[in-house]
Amino acid sequence: MTNKTTHALELHDVTKRHGAGDTAVTALDRVSLSIPHGTFTAVMGPSGSGKSTLLHCAAGLDRPDSGSVVLDGYELTDADETALTRLRRERMGFVFQSFNLVPTLTVAQNVALPLEFAGRRVDEREVRGLLSRLGLGDRLDHRPAELSGGQQQRVAIARAMLSRPAVVFADEPTGALDTQAARDVLHILREAVDASGQTIVMVTHDPVAGAYADAVVFFSDGRIVDSMTRPDPASVAARMARLSAPVRPSGHAPPSAVRPSGHVPSSAVRQSGQAPSSSVRTSGHAPSAPAPQNGRARHGGDGR
């Protein structure tokens, strides 16, 4: 079922529980989120907050217990496995912390693999051009073991973007990289949004990585409890510290938390430095964040 909208990804009252009975854990608690086309959104939160479950449900890798997920106008919730597999091949790209490259294939073959699985024609000139733009033009015939970690992640990014997916999901893409390699990968992701209008949803724990995004959505206990536009590393780190702080003895939530019944007003998301009319919308109330002076984050910290 399709329902074309201006949003690349929409979640409506999504709930996901793991386990059953007294041991059940609510990983997502009635989460609603809308992400416009051509934007870069970072999802952050303490360990166990639900951010990875959000990514899995949004990508159709896991099914929510209730609510709906719409990707590029396609309703995922009721789709069968065959339809989901087709949508993942045609409308989604994936970048993982562990790269997930096939060790026996060359760089060019790894990049073209999803198109071959989908039965689509591979344009070798396009593959070479994409890899050249990512600084891998002289590595086409190398195998993953002959590349650095940063180079392997750039291959994974090329593989995710070759099919021009509606959304690229990145799960801790800089988590296994050193500072310089992390900076390079984040610049590539940022450029894909600004130059090509790619939509990216990235799960990360790193405030510096989060500051490359147009907006940051913060999770805690399975709920969106905060959001920030025009993020900078210091503001993101401060917000994360408050989320990780212990709850006060009186039972009141820390200042960054919001009431479950709260509402988040529209928060503008930049595209190529401009604020579009569409915005990331969430189910929680987010105070405005200070804008960085240069309007764009620079990776100056540890990308691990």
Coordinates of C-alpha atoms in Angstrom, one line a residue:
M1 CA 0.0 0.0 0.0
T2 CA 1.4 3.5 -0.9
N3 CA 0.5 6.9 0.4
K4 CA 2.9 9.4 -1.1
T5 CA 3.9 12.2 1.3
T6 CA 6.6 14.8 1.7
H7 CA 8.3 12.6 4.2
A8 CA 10.9 9.9 3.5
L9 CA 10.0 8.1 6.8
E10 CA 7.1 8.2 9.2
L11 CA 6.4 6.3 12.3
H12 CA 3.0 6.5 14.0
D13 CA 2.5 5.3 17.6
V14 CA 5.0 2.5 17.1
T15 CA 5.3 0.1 20.1
K16 CA 7.7 -2.8 20.3
R17 CA 8.2 -5.1 23.2
H18 CA 10.9 -7.8 23.8
G19 CA 10.0 -10.9 25.9
A20 CA 6.8 -11.7 27.6
G21 CA 5.1 -11.6 31.0
D22 CA 7.0 -10.1 33.9
T23 CA 10.3 -10.0 32.0
A24 CA 8.9 -8.1 29.0
V25 CA 10.8 -4.9 28.1
T26 CA 9.2 -2.1 26.1
A27 CA 11.8 -1.0 23.6
L28 CA 9.6 1.5 21.8
D29 CA 6.7 3.1 23.6
R30 CA 4.2 4.7 21.1
V31 CA 6.9 6.5 19.2
S32 CA 5.8 9.0 16.4
L33 CA 8.4 10.5 14.1
S34 CA 8.4 12.1 10.7
I35 CA 11.6 12.7 8.7
P36 CA 11.4 14.9 5.5
H37 CA 13.2 13.9 2.3
G38 CA 16.7 15.2 1.9
T39 CA 17.6 15.5 5.5
F40 CA 20.2 14.0 7.9
T41 CA 18.8 12.9 11.3
A42 CA 20.8 11.5 14.1
V43 CA 19.2 9.2 16.7
M44 CA 20.9 9.2 20.1
G45 CA 20.4 8.0 23.6
P46 CA 21.8 5.9 26.4
S47 CA 22.4 2.2 25.9
G48 CA 19.1 0.4 26.0
S49 CA 17.1 3.5 25.2
G50 CA 15.5 2.0 22.1
K51 CA 17.4 3.7 19.3
S52 CA 18.6 0.5 17.6
T53 CA 15.1 -1.0 17.8
L54 CA 13.8 2.2 16.2
L55 CA 16.2 1.7 13.3
H56 CA 15.2 -2.0 12.9
C57 CA 11.5 -1.2 12.8
A58 CA 11.9 1.7 10.5
A59 CA 13.9 -0.4 8.0
G60 CA 11.5 -3.4 8.2
L61 CA 14.1 -5.6 9.8
D62 CA 11.8 -6.0 12.8
R63 CA 8.0 -5.7 13.1
P64 CA 6.4 -3.4 15.7
D65 CA 3.7 -4.9 18.0
S66 CA 1.4 -1.9 17.1
G67 CA 1.5 1.3 15.2
S68 CA 2.6 1.9 11.6
V69 CA 5.8 2.6 9.6
V70 CA 5.7 4.3 6.2
L71 CA 8.8 4.6 4.1
D72 CA 8.7 6.7 1.0
G73 CA 4.9 6.3 0.9
Y74 CA 5.1 2.5 1.4
E75 CA 3.4 1.0 4.4
L76 CA 5.8 -1.6 5.9
T77 CA 3.7 -2.8 8.8
D78 CA 1.4 -5.1 6.8
A79 CA 3.9 -6.1 4.1
D80 CA 4.9 -9.7 3.8
E81 CA 8.5 -10.8 3.8
T82 CA 8.8 -10.9 0.0
A83 CA 7.5 -7.3 -0.2
L84 CA 9.8 -6.2 2.6
T85 CA 12.9 -7.8 0.9
R86 CA 12.0 -6.0 -2.3
L87 CA 11.6 -2.7 -0.6
R88 CA 14.9 -3.1 1.3
R89 CA 16.7 -3.8 -2.0
E90 CA 15.0 -1.0 -3.9
R91 CA 14.2 1.8 -1.4
M92 CA 16.7 1.4 1.4
G93 CA 20.5 1.5 1.9
F94 CA 22.4 0.2 5.0
V95 CA 25.7 1.2 6.5
F96 CA 26.8 -0.8 9.6
Q97 CA 29.6 -0.4 12.1
S98 CA 31.1 -3.8 11.0
F99 CA 31.1 -2.9 7.2
N100 CA 29.6 -6.3 6.2
L101 CA 31.6 -6.6 3.0
V102 CA 32.1 -9.9 1.2
P103 CA 35.8 -10.8 1.7
T104 CA 36.1 -12.7 -1.6
L105 CA 34.7 -9.9 -3.8
T106 CA 36.6 -6.8 -5.0
V107 CA 35.6 -3.3 -4.0
A108 CA 33.6 -2.8 -7.3
Q109 CA 31.9 -6.2 -6.9
N110 CA 30.9 -5.4 -3.3
V111 CA 29.3 -2.1 -4.4
A112 CA 27.4 -3.7 -7.2
L113 CA 26.2 -6.7 -5.2
P114 CA 22.8 -5.3 -4.1
L115 CA 21.8 -4.4 -7.7
E116 CA 22.8 -7.8 -8.9
F117 CA 20.6 -9.4 -6.1
A118 CA 17.7 -7.2 -7.2
G119 CA 18.2 -8.3 -10.9
R120 CA 19.0 -4.8 -12.0
R121 CA 21.6 -3.8 -14.6
V122 CA 24.9 -2.6 -13.1
D123 CA 26.4 0.4 -14.8
E124 CA 30.1 -0.1 -14.3
R125 CA 30.9 3.5 -15.2
E126 CA 28.6 4.7 -12.5
V127 CA 30.2 2.3 -10.0
R128 CA 33.7 3.6 -10.9
G129 CA 32.5 7.2 -10.8
L130 CA 30.9 6.8 -7.3
L131 CA 34.0 5.1 -5.9
S132 CA 36.2 7.8 -7.4
R133 CA 34.2 10.5 -5.7
L134 CA 34.7 8.6 -2.4
G135 CA 38.5 8.5 -3.0
L136 CA 38.6 4.9 -3.9
G137 CA 39.2 5.1 -7.7
D138 CA 42.5 3.3 -7.4
R139 CA 41.1 0.5 -5.2
L140 CA 38.4 -1.0 -7.5
D141 CA 40.1 -4.4 -7.8
H142 CA 41.2 -4.6 -4.2
R143 CA 39.6 -6.9 -1.7
P144 CA 38.4 -5.7 1.8
A145 CA 41.4 -7.2 3.6
E146 CA 43.6 -4.9 1.5
L147 CA 41.8 -1.8 2.7
S148 CA 41.9 0.3 5.9
G149 CA 38.8 0.5 8.1
G150 CA 37.9 3.9 6.8
Q151 CA 38.2 2.7 3.2
Q152 CA 36.0 -0.3 3.9
Q153 CA 33.4 1.9 5.4
R154 CA 33.5 4.1 2.3
V155 CA 32.9 1.0 0.2
A156 CA 29.9 0.2 2.4
I157 CA 28.6 3.8 1.9
A158 CA 29.0 3.5 -1.9
R159 CA 27.1 0.2 -1.8
A160 CA 24.3 1.8 0.2
M161 CA 24.0 4.8 -2.2
L162 CA 24.5 3.2 -5.6
S163 CA 20.8 2.4 -6.0
R164 CA 19.7 5.9 -5.0
P165 CA 17.5 4.7 -2.1
A166 CA 14.8 6.7 -0.4
V167 CA 16.6 6.3 3.0
V168 CA 20.1 5.3 4.0
F169 CA 20.1 3.8 7.5
A170 CA 23.5 4.1 9.3
D171 CA 24.0 2.2 12.5
E172 CA 27.1 3.5 14.4
P173 CA 28.9 4.1 11.1
T174 CA 32.0 5.6 12.8
G175 CA 32.0 3.3 15.8
A176 CA 35.0 1.2 14.7
L177 CA 37.0 4.0 13.1
D178 CA 39.8 6.3 14.3
T179 CA 39.2 10.0 14.4
Q180 CA 40.4 10.9 10.9
A181 CA 38.5 8.0 9.3
A182 CA 35.4 9.0 11.2
R183 CA 35.7 12.6 10.0
D184 CA 36.0 11.4 6.4
V185 CA 33.0 9.2 6.6
L186 CA 30.8 11.9 8.3
H187 CA 31.8 14.4 5.6
I188 CA 30.8 11.9 2.9
L189 CA 27.4 11.4 4.6
R190 CA 26.9 15.1 5.0
E191 CA 27.8 15.8 1.3
A192 CA 25.4 13.1 0.2
V193 CA 22.5 15.1 1.8
D194 CA 23.7 18.5 0.7
A195 CA 24.7 17.7 -2.9
S196 CA 22.4 14.8 -3.8
G197 CA 19.4 15.2 -1.5
Q198 CA 19.9 11.8 0.1
T199 CA 17.9 11.1 3.3
I200 CA 20.0 9.6 6.1
V201 CA 19.0 8.3 9.5
M202 CA 22.0 7.6 11.7
V203 CA 22.2 5.9 15.1
T204 CA 25.2 7.1 17.0
H205 CA 26.5 7.6 20.5
D206 CA 29.1 10.2 19.5
P207 CA 28.1 13.9 20.0
V208 CA 30.6 15.0 17.3
A209 CA 29.0 12.6 14.8
G210 CA 25.5 13.8 15.8
A211 CA 26.5 17.4 15.2
Y212 CA 26.9 16.6 11.5
A213 CA 23.2 16.0 11.2
D214 CA 20.4 18.5 10.6
A215 CA 18.5 17.3 13.7
V216 CA 19.2 15.0 16.6
V217 CA 16.4 13.0 18.2
F218 CA 17.1 11.8 21.7
F219 CA 15.7 8.5 23.1
S220 CA 15.3 7.3 26.7
D221 CA 13.3 4.3 28.0
G222 CA 11.8 3.7 24.6
R223 CA 10.5 7.3 24.1
I224 CA 11.5 10.4 22.3
V225 CA 12.3 12.7 25.1
D226 CA 14.1 15.6 23.3
S227 CA 15.2 16.9 19.9
M228 CA 17.6 19.5 18.7
T229 CA 18.1 21.3 15.4
R230 CA 21.3 22.9 14.2
P231 CA 23.3 20.8 16.7
D232 CA 26.8 21.4 17.8
P233 CA 29.0 18.9 19.7
A234 CA 29.0 20.7 23.1
S235 CA 25.2 21.0 23.1
V236 CA 24.6 17.4 22.1
A237 CA 27.1 16.2 24.7
A238 CA 25.4 18.2 27.4
R239 CA 22.0 16.9 26.4
M240 CA 23.3 13.3 26.5
A241 CA 24.8 13.8 29.9
R242 CA 21.5 15.0 31.3
L243 CA 19.7 12.0 29.8
S244 CA 22.2 9.7 31.4
A245 CA 21.9 11.4 34.8
P246 CA 20.1 9.4 37.6
V247 CA 16.5 10.3 38.3
R248 CA 16.1 12.5 41.3
P249 CA 14.9 10.8 44.5
S250 CA 11.6 12.7 44.3
G251 CA 10.8 10.9 41.2
H252 CA 10.9 14.0 39.0
A253 CA 12.5 13.6 35.6
P254 CA 15.8 15.5 34.9
P255 CA 15.4 18.8 33.1
S256 CA 15.9 17.3 29.6
A257 CA 13.1 14.9 30.0
V258 CA 9.5 15.6 28.9
R259 CA 6.1 14.4 29.9
P260 CA 4.8 11.5 27.7
S261 CA 1.8 13.6 26.8
G262 CA 3.9 16.4 25.6
H263 CA 4.0 17.7 22.0
V264 CA 6.9 18.8 20.0
P265 CA 6.3 21.9 17.8
S266 CA 7.8 21.9 14.3
S267 CA 11.5 22.1 14.3
A268 CA 13.2 23.2 11.1
V269 CA 15.7 20.9 9.5
R270 CA 18.4 22.5 7.3
Q271 CA 19.0 21.4 3.7
S272 CA 22.3 22.8 2.3
G273 CA 22.3 25.4 5.0
Q274 CA 18.7 26.5 4.5
A275 CA 15.6 25.7 6.6
P276 CA 12.9 24.0 4.5
S277 CA 9.2 24.3 5.2
S278 CA 9.0 20.7 6.2
S279 CA 10.5 19.5 9.5
V280 CA 11.3 16.6 11.7
R281 CA 8.3 16.1 14.0
T282 CA 8.4 14.0 17.1
S283 CA 6.1 13.2 20.0
G284 CA 8.0 15.0 22.7
H285 CA 8.6 18.7 23.5
A286 CA 12.1 19.9 22.6
P287 CA 13.5 23.2 23.7
S288 CA 15.4 25.1 21.0
A289 CA 19.2 24.5 20.8
P290 CA 21.8 27.1 20.2
A291 CA 23.0 27.3 16.6
P292 CA 26.7 26.8 15.9
Q293 CA 28.4 29.9 14.8
N294 CA 29.7 28.4 11.6
G295 CA 26.4 26.7 10.8
R296 CA 28.1 23.4 10.3
A297 CA 29.7 21.0 12.7
R298 CA 33.4 20.1 12.2
H299 CA 34.7 16.7 13.5
G300 CA 37.2 17.6 16.0
G301 CA 36.7 14.8 18.5
D302 CA 37.1 11.1 18.8
G303 CA 35.0 9.3 16.2
R304 CA 34.9 6.0 18.1

